[in-house]
mmCIF file of N, CA and C in Angstrom:
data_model
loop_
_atom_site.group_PDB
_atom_site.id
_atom_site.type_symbol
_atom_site.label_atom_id
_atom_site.label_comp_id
_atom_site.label_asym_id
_atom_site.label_seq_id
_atom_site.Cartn_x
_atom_site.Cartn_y
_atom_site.Cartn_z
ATOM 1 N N UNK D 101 120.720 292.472 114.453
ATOM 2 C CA UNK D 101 120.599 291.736 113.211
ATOM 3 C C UNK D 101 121.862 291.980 112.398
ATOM 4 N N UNK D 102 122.549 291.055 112.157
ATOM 5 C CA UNK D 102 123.670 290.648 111.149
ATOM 6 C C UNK D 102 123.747 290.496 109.822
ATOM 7 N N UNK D 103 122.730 290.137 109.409
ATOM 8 C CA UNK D 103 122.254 289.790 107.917
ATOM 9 C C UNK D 103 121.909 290.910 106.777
ATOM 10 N N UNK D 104 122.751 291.917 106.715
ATOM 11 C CA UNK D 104 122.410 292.924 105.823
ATOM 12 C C UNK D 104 121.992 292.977 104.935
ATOM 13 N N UNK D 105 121.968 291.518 103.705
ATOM 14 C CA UNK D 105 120.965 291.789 102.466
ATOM 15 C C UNK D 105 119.271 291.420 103.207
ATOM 16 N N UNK D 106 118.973 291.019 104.415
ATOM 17 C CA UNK D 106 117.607 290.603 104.807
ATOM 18 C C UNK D 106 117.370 291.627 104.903
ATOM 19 N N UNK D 107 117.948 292.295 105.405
ATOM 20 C CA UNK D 107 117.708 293.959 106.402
ATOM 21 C C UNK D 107 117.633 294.735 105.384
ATOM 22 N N UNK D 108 118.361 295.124 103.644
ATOM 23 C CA UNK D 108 118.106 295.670 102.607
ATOM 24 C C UNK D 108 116.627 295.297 102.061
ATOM 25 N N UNK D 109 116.449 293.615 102.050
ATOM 26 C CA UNK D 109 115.104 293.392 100.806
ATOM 27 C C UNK D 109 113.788 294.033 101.872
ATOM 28 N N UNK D 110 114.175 294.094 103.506
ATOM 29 C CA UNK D 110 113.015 293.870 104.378
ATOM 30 C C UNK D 110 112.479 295.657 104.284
ATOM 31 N N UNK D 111 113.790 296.517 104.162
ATOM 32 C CA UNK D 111 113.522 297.853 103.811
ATOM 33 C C UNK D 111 113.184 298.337 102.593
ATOM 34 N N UNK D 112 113.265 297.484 101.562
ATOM 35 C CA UNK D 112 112.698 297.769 100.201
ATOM 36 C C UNK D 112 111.368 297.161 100.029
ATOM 37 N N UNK D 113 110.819 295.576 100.553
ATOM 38 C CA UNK D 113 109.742 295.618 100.879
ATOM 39 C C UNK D 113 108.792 296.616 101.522
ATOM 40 N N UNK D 114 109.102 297.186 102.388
ATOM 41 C CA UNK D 114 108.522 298.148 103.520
ATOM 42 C C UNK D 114 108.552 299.799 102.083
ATOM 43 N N UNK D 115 109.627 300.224 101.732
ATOM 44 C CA UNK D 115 109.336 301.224 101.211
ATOM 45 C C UNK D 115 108.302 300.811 99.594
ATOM 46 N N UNK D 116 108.442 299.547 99.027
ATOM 47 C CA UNK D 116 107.500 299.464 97.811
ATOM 48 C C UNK D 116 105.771 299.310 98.588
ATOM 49 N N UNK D 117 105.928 298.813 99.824
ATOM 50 C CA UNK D 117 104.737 298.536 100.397
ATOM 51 C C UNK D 117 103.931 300.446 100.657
ATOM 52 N N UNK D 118 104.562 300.847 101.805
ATOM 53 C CA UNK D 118 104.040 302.285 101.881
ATOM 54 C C UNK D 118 103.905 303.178 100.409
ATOM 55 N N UNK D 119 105.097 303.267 99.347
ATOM 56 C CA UNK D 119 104.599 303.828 98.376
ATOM 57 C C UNK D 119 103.434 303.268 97.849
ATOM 58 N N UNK D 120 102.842 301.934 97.824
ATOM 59 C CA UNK D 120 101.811 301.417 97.084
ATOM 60 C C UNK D 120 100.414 301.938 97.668
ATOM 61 N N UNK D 121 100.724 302.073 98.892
ATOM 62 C CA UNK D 121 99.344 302.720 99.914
ATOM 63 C C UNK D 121 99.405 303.953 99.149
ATOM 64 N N UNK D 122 100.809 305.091 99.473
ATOM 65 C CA UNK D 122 100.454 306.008 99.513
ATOM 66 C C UNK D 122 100.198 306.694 97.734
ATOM 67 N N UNK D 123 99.808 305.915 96.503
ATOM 68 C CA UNK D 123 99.531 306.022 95.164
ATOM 69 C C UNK D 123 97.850 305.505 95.534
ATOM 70 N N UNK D 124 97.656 304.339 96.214
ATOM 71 C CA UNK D 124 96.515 303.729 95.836
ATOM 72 C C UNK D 124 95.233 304.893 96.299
ATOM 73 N N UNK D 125 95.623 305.469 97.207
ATOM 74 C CA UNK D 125 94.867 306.468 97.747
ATOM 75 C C UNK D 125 94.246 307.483 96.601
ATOM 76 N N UNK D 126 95.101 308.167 95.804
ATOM 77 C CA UNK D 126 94.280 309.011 95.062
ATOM 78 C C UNK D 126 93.966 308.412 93.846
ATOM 79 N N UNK D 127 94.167 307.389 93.775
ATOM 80 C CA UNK D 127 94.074 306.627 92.252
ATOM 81 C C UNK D 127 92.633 306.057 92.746
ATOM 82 N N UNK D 128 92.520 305.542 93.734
ATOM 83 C CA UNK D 128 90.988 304.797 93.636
ATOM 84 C C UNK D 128 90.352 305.547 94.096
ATOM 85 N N UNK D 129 90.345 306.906 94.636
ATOM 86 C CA UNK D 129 89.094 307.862 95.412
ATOM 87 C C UNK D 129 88.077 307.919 94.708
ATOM 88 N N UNK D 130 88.316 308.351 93.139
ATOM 89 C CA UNK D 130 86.896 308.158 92.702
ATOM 90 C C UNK D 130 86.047 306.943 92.398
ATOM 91 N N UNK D 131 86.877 305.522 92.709
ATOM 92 C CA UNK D 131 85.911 304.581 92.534
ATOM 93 C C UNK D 131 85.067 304.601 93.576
ATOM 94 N N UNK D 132 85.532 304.844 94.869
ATOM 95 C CA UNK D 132 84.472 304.446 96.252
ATOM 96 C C UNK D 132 83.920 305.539 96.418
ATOM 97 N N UNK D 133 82.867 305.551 97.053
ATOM 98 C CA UNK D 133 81.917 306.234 97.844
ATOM 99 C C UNK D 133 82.072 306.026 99.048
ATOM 100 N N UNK D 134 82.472 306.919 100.698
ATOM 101 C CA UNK D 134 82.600 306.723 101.881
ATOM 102 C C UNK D 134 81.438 307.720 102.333
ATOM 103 N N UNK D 135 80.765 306.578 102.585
ATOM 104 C CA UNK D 135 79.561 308.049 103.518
ATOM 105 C C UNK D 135 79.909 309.120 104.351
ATOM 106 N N UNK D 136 79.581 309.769 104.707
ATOM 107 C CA UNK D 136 79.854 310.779 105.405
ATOM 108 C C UNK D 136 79.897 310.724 107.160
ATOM 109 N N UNK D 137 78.912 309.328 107.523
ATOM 110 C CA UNK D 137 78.903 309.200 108.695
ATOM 111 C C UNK D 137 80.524 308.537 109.061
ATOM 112 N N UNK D 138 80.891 307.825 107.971
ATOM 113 C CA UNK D 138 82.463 306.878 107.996
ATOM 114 C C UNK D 138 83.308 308.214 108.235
ATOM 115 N N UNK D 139 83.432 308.790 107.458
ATOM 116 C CA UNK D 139 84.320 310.013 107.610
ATOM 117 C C UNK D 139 84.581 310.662 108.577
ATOM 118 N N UNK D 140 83.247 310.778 109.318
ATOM 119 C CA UNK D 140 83.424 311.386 110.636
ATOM 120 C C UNK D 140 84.123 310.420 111.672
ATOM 121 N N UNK D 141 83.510 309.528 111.192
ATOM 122 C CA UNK D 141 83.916 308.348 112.305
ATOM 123 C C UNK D 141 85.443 308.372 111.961
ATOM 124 N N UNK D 142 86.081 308.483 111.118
ATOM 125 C CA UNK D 142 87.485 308.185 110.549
ATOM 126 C C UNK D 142 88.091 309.347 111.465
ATOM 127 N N UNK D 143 87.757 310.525 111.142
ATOM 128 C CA UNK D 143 88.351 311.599 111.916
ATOM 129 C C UNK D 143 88.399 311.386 113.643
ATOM 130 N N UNK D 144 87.285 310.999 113.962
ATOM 131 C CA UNK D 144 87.120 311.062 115.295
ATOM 132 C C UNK D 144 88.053 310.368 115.687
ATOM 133 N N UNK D 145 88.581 309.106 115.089
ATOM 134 C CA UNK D 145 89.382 307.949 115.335
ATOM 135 C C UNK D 145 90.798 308.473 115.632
ATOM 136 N N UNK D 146 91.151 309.401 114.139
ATOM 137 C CA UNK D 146 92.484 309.967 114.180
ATOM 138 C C UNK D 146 93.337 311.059 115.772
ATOM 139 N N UNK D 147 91.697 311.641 115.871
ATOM 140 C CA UNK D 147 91.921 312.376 117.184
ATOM 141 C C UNK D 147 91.964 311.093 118.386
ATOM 142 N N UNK D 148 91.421 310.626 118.226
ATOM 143 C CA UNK D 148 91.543 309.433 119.622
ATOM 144 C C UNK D 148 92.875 308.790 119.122
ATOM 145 N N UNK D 149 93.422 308.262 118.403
ATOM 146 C CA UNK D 149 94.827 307.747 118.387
ATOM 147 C C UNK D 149 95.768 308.689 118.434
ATOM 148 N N UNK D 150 95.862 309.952 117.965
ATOM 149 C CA UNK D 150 96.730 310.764 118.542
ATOM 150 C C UNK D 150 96.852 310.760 119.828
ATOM 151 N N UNK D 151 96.111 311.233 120.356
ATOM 152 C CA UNK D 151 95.687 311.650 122.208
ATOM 153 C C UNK D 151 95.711 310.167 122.404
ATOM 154 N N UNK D 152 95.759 309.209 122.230
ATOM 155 C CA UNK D 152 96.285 307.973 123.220
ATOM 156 C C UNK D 152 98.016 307.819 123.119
ATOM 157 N N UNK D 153 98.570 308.436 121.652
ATOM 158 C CA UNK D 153 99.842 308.080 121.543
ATOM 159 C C UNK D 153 100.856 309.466 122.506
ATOM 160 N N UNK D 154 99.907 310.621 122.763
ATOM 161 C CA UNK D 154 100.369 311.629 123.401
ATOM 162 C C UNK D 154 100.072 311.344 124.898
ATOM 163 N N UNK D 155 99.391 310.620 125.392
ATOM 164 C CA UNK D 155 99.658 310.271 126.496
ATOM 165 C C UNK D 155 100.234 309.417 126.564
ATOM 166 N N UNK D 156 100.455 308.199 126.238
ATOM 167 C CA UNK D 156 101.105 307.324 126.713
ATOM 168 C C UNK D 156 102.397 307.658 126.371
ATOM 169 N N UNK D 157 103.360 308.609 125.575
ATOM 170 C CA UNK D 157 104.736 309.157 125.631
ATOM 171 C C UNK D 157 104.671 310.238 126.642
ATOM 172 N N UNK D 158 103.651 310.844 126.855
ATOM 173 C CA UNK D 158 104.142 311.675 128.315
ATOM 174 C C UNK D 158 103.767 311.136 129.350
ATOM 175 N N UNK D 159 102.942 310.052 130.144
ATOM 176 C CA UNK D 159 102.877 309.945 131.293
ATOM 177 C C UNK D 159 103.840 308.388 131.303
ATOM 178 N N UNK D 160 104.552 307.592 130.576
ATOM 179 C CA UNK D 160 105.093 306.348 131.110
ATOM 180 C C UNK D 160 106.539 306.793 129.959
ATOM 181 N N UNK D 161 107.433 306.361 131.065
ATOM 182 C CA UNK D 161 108.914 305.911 130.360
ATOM 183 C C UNK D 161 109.479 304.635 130.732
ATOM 184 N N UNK D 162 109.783 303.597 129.831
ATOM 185 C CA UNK D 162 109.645 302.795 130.116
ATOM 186 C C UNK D 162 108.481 301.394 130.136
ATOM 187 N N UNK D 163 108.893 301.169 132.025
ATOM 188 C CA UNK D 163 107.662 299.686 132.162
ATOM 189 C C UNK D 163 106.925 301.244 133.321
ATOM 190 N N UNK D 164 107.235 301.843 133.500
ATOM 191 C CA UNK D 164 107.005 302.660 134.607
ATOM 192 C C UNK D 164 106.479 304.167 134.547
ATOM 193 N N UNK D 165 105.667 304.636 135.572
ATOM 194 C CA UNK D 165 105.352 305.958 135.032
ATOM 195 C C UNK D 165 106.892 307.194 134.984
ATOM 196 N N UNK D 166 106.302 308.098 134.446
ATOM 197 C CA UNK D 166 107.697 309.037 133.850
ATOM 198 C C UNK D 166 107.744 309.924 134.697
ATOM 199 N N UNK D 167 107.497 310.415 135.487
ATOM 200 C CA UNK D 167 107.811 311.477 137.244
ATOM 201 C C UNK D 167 106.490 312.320 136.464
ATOM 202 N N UNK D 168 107.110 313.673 137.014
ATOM 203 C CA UNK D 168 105.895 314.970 137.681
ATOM 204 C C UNK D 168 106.312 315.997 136.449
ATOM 205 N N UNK D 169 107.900 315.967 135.927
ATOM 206 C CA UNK D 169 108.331 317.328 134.668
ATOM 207 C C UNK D 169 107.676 316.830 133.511
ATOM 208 N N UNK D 170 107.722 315.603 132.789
ATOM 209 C CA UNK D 170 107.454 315.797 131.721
ATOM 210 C C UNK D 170 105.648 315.602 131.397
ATOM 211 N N UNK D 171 105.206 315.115 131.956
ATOM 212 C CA UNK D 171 103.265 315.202 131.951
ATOM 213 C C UNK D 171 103.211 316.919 132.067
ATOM 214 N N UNK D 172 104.233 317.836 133.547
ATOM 215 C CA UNK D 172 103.616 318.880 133.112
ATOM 216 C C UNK D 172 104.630 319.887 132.079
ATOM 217 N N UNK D 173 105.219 319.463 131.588
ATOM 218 C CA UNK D 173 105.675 319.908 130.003
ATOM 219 C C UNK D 173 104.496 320.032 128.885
ATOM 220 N N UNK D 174 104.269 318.497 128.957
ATOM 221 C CA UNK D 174 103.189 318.447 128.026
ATOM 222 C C UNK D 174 101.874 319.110 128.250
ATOM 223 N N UNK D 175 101.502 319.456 129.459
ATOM 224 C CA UNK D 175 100.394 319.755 129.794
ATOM 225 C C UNK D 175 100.721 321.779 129.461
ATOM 226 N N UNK D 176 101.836 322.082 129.709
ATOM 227 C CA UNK D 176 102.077 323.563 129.455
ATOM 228 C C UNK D 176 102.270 323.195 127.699
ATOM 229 N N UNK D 177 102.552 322.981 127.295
ATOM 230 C CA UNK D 177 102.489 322.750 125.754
ATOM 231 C C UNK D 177 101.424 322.377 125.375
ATOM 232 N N UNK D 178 100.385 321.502 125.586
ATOM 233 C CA UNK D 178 98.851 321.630 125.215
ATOM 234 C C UNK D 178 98.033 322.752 125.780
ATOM 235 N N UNK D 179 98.262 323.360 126.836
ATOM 236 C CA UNK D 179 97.473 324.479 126.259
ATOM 237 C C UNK D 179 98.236 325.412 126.202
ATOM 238 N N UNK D 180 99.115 326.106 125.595
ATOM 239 C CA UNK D 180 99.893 326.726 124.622
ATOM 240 C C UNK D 180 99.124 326.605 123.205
ATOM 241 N N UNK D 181 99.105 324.993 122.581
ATOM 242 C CA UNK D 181 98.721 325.112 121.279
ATOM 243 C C UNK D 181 97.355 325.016 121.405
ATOM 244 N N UNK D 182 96.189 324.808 122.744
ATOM 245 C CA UNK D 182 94.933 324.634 122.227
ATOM 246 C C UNK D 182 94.607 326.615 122.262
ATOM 247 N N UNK D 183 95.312 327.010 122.642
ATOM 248 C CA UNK D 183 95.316 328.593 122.903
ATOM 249 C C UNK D 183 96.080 329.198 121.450
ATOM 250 N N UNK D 184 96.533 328.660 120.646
ATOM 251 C CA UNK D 184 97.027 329.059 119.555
ATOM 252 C C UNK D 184 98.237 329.690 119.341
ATOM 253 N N UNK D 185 98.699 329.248 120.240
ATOM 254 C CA UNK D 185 100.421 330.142 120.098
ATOM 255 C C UNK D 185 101.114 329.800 119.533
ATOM 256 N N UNK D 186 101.950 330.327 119.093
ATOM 257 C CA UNK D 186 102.915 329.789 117.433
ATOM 258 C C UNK D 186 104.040 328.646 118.042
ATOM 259 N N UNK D 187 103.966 327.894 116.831
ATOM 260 C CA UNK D 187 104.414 326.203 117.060
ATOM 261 C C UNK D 187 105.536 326.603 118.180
ATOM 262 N N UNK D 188 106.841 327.660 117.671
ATOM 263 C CA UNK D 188 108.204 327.678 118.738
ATOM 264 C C UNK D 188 107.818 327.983 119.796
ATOM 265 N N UNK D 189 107.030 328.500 119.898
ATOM 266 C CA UNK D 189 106.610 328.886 121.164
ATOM 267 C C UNK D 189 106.170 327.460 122.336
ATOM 268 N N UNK D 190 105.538 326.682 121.497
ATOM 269 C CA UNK D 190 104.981 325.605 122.072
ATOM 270 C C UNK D 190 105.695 324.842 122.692
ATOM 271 N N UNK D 191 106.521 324.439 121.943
ATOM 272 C CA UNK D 191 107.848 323.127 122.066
ATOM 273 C C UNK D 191 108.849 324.147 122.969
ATOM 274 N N UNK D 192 109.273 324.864 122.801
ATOM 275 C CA UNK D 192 110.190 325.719 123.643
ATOM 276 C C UNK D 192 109.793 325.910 125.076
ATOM 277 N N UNK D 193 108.301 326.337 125.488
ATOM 278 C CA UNK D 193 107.701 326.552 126.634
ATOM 279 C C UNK D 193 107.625 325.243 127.545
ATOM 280 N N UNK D 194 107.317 323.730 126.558
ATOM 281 C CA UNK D 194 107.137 322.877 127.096
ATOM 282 C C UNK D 194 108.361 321.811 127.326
ATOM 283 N N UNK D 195 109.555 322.401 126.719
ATOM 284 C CA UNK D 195 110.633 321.645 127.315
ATOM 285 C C UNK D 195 111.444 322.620 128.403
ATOM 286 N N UNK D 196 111.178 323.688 127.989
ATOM 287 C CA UNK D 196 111.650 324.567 129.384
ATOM 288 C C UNK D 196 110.844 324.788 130.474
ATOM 289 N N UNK D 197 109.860 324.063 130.488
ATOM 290 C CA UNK D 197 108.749 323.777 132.112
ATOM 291 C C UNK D 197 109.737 322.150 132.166
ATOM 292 N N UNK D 198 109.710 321.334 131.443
ATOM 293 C CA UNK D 198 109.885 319.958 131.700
ATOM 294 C C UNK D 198 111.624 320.061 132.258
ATOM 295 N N UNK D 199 112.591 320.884 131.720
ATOM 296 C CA UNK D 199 114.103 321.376 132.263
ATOM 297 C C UNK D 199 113.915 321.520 133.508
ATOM 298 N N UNK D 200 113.147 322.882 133.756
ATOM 299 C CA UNK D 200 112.968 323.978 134.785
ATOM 300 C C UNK D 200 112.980 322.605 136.136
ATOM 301 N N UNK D 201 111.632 322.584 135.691
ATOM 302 C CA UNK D 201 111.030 321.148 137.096
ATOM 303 C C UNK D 201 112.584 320.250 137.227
ATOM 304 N N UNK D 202 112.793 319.445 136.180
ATOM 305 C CA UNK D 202 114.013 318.320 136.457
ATOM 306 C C UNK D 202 115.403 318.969 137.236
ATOM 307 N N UNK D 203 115.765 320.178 136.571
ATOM 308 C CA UNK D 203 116.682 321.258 137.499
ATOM 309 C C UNK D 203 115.966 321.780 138.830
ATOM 310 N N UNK D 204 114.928 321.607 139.199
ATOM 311 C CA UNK D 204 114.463 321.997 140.597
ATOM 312 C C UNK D 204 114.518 320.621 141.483
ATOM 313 N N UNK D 205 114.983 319.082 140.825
ATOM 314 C CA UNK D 205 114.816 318.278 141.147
ATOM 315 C C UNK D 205 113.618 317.522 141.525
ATOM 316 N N UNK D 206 113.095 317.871 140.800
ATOM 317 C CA UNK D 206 110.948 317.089 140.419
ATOM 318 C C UNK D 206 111.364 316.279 139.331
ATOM 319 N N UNK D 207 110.960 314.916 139.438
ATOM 320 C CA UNK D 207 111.099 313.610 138.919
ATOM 321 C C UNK D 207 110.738 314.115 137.656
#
């Protein structure tokens, strides 16, 4: 894209838009009432869209699946953190399994 004042109003749209969400939120909480069954349901949701967006960046790169290092990167880094080990630990363990493998020549 060439058009730099489109590309300015389209990023100032976008940032007046998200600030407006992210004000409207505590400004109207006390008008609504969300039951409690919604809430749960809201949460449950958040965990299911995470875990779909964490798989689908570790098992496909691309149009194509992503080899054998980085699924088990991620897979040594999830349970790292479902085991509670401190964040550096996590990310460090799971790109040095995902190195290790690609330097052993595993896709």
């Amino acid at each position: 894209m060439t058009n730099t004042p489109l590309l300015l109003v389209g990023i100032g749209v976008l940032a007046v838009g998200t600030f407006s969400l992210r004000f409207a939120g505590p400004a109207l909480r006390s008008r609504f009432e969300i039951p409690e069954r919604a809430q749960q349901l809201l949460a449950a949701a958040a965990i299911v869209l995470l875990t779909a967006l964490v798989a689908t960046s570790a098992l496909t790169e691309g149009h194509g699946p992503a080899g054998i290092a980085r699924p088990a990167g991620v897979l040594v880094g999830g349970v790292l953190a479902w085991r509670k080990a401190p964040f550096v630990l996590v990310v460090v363990a799971a790109a040095a399994t995902a190195a290790g493998l690609r330097l052993l020549g595993v896709p």
